[in-house]
Coordinates of C-alpha atoms in Angstrom, one line a residue:
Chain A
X3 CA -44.9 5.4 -62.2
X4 CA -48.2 5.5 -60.1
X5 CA -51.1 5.8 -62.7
X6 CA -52.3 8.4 -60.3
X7 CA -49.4 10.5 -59.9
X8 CA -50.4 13.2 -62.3
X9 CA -53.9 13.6 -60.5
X10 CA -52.6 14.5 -57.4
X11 CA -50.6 17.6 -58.8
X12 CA -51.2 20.8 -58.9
X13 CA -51.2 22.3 -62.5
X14 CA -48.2 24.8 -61.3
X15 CA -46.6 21.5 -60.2
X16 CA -47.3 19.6 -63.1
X17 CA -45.3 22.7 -65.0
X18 CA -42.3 22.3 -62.9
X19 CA -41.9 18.5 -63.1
X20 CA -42.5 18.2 -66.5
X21 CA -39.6 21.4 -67.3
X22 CA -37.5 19.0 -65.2
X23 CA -38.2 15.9 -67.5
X24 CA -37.9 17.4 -70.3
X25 CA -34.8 19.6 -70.2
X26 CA -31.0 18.7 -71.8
X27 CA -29.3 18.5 -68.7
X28 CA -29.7 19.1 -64.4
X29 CA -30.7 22.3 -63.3
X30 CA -28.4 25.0 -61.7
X31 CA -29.1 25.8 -58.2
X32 CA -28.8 29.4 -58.4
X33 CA -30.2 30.0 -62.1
Chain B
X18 CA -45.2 -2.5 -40.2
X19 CA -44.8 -1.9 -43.8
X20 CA -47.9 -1.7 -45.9
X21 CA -46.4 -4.0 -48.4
X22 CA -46.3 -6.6 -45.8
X23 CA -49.1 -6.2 -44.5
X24 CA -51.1 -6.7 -47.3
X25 CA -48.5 -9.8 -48.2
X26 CA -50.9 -12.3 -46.6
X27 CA -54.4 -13.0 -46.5
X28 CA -54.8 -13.2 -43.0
X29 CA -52.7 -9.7 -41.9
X30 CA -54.5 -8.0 -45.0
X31 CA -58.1 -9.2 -43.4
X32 CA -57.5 -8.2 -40.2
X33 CA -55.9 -4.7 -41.3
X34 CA -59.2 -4.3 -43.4
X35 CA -60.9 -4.9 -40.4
X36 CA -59.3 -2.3 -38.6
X37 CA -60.1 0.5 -41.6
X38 CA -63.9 -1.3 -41.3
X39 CA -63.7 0.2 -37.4
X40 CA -62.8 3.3 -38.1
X41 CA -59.0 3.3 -37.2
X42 CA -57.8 4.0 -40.1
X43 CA -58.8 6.2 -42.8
X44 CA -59.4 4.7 -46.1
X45 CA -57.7 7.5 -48.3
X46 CA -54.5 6.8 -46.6
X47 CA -53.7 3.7 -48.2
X48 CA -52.8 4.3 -51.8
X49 CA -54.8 2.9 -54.6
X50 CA -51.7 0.5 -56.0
X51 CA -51.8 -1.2 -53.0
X52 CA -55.6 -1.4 -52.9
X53 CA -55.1 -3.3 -56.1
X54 CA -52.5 -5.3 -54.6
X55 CA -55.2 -7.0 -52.1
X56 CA -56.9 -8.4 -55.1
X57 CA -54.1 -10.4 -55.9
X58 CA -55.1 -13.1 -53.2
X59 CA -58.5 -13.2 -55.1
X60 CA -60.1 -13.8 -52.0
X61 CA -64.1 -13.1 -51.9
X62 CA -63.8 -11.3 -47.9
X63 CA -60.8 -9.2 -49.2
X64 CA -62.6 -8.3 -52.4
X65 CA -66.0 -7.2 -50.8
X66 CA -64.2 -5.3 -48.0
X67 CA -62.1 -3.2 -50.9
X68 CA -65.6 -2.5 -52.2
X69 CA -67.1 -1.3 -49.1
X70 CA -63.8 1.0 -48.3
X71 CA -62.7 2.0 -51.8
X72 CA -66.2 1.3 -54.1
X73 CA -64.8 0.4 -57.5
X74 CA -60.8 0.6 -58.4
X75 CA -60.8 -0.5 -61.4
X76 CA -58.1 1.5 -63.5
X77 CA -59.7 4.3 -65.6
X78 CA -60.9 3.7 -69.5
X79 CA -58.7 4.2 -72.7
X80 CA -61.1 6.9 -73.6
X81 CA -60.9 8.5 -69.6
X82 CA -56.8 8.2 -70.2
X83 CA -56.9 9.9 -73.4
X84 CA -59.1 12.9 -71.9
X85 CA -57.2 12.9 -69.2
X86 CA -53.8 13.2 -71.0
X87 CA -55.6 16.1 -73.1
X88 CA -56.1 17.9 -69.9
X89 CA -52.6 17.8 -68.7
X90 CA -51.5 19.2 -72.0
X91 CA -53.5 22.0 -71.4
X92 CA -52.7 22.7 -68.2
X93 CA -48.6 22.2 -69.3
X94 CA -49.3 25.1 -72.3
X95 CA -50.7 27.3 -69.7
X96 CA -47.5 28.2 -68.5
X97 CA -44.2 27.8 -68.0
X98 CA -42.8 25.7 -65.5
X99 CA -40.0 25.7 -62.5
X100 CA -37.1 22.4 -63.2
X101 CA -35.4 23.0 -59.8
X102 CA -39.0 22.6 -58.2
X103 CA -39.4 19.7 -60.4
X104 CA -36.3 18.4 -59.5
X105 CA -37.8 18.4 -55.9
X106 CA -41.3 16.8 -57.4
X107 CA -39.0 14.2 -59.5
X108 CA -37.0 13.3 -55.8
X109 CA -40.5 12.7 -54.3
X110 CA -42.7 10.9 -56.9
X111 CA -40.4 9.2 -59.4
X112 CA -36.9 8.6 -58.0
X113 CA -37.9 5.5 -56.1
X114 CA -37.9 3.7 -59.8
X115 CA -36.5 6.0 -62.0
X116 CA -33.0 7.6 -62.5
X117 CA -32.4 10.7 -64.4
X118 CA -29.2 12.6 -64.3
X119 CA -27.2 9.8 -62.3
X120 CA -30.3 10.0 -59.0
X121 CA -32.7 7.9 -58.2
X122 CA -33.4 3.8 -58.8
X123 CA -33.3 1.6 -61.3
X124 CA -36.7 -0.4 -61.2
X125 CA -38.3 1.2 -64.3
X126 CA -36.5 2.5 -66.9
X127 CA -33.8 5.0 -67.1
X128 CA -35.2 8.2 -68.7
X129 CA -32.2 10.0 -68.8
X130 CA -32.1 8.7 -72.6
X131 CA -35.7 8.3 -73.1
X132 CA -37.5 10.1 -75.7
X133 CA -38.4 13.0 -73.3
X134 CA -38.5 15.7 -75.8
X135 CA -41.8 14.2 -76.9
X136 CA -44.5 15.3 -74.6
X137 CA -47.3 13.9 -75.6
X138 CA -45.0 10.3 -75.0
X139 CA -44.1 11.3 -71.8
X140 CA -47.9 12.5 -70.8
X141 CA -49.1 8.9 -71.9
X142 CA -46.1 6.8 -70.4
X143 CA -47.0 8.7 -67.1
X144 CA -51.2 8.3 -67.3
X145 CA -51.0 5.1 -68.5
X146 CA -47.4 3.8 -67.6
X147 CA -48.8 -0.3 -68.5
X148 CA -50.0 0.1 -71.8
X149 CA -46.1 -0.4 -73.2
X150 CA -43.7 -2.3 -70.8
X151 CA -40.2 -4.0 -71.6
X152 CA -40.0 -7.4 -70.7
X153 CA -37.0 -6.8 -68.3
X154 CA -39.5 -4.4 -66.4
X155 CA -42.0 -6.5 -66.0
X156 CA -43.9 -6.9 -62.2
X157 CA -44.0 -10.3 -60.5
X158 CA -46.3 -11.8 -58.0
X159 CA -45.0 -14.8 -56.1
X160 CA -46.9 -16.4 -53.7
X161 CA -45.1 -18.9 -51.5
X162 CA -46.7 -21.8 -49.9
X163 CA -47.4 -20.5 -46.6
X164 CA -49.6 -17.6 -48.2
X165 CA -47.2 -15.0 -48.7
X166 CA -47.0 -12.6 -51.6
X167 CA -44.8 -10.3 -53.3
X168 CA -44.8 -8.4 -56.4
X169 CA -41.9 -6.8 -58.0
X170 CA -39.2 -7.4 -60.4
X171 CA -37.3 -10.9 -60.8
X172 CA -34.0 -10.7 -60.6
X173 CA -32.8 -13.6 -59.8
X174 CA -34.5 -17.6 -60.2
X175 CA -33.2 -20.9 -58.6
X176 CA -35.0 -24.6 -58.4
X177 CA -36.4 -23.4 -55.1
X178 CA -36.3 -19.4 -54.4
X179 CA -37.2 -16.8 -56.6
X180 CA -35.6 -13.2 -55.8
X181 CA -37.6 -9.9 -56.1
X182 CA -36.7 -6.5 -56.6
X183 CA -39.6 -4.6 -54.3
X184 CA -41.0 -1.2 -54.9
X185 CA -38.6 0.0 -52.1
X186 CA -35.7 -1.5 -53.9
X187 CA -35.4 -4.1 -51.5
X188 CA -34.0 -8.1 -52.4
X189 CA -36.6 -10.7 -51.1
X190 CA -36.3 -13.6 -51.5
X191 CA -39.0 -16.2 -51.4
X192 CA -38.1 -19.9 -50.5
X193 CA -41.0 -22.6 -51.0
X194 CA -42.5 -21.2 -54.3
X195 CA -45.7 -22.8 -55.1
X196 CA -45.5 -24.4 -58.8
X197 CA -47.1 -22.3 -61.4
X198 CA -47.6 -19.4 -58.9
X199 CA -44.8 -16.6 -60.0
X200 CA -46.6 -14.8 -63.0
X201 CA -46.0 -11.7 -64.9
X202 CA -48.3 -8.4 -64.5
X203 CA -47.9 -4.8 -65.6
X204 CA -46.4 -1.9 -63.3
X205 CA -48.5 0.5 -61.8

């Protein structure tokens, strides 16, 4: 991954894509 | 034309430097790993122009990585965040290497199975993604013998062409390989 990546998100967004990585299976649209 | 090729050779990375140098295009725009990517052709002009435009680009210290990975734990325990957002992020920042959930490329490793329960791996596999890399997953740079280079993952070697997997997830392959010139670096 870009060493940067992290730097250029905002904390909120830094939230949401790490509850993406580190949940059990794909989210449900809807839920 | 594609930024990737453009810095590819000396010459067309010189004179797109130039350009930047005149004002035509702003600096921030180009991304840092590609910055780095000029200094590949170790070429003194190249080098001082990156200086001029960028200042230094050096990656950041062990001790600057750590702090920084300390910071983004705070700012995860701060709240609580959004996955089908992150989905979204996920789609935009990592899916051009990574797959999770059966989306997204396979020129880094798969994390769908990685340890991604542990945060504080995941924090330092993300802000410092080259301090542990598989061999399969290590980046190429292969400069052929009329000046061109590419960086990437090998997939594929002959006698005389070397085939690499690009950032974009694109096959090129290089004929004319200069001898001794395809060597091994970490991703960024």
């Amino acid at each position: 991954m870009p060493e940067n990546l992290l730097k250029e998100l905002q904390p909120q967004e830094l939230r949401d894509l790490f509850s993406y990585l580190e949940s059990d299976k794909p989210p449900m649209v809807g839920k | 034309m594609d930024l990737n090729v453009l810095l590819s050779r000396k010459g067309w990375a010189l004179s797109f430097l130039q350009e930047i140098d005149r004002g035509k295009f702003p600096p921030p725009e180009v991304p840092l790993d590609q910055v780095r990517q000029i200094g590949l052709h170790q070429d003194q002009q190249l080098d001082k122009f990156v200086r001029k435009l960028w200042g230094n680009i050096k990656g950041a210290t062990p001790e600057e990585k750590l702090a920084e990975a300390r910071r983004l734990h705070n700012d995860l325990r701060a709240g609580i965040g959004n996955p089908l957002r992150g989905r979204e992020l996920f789609r935009k920042n990592c899916a051009s290497c990574h797959r999770l959930y059966d989306e997204g490329q396979s020129i880094g490793p798969d994390l769908t199975h990685a340890n991604r329960r542990d945060r504080d791996y995941l924090l330092v596999s993300i802000v410092d993604p080259s301090a542990v890399i598989r061999k399969e997953y290590l980046s190429y740079v292969v400069q052929t013998r009329d000046g061109r280079m590419v960086t990437g993952l090998m997939v594929e070697q002959t006698r005389n062409s070397v085939t690499i997997l690009n950032a974009k997830n694109e096959r090129v392959t290089c004929h004319g390989i200069r001898s001794n010139q395809s060597r091994s670096r970490p991703r960024h």
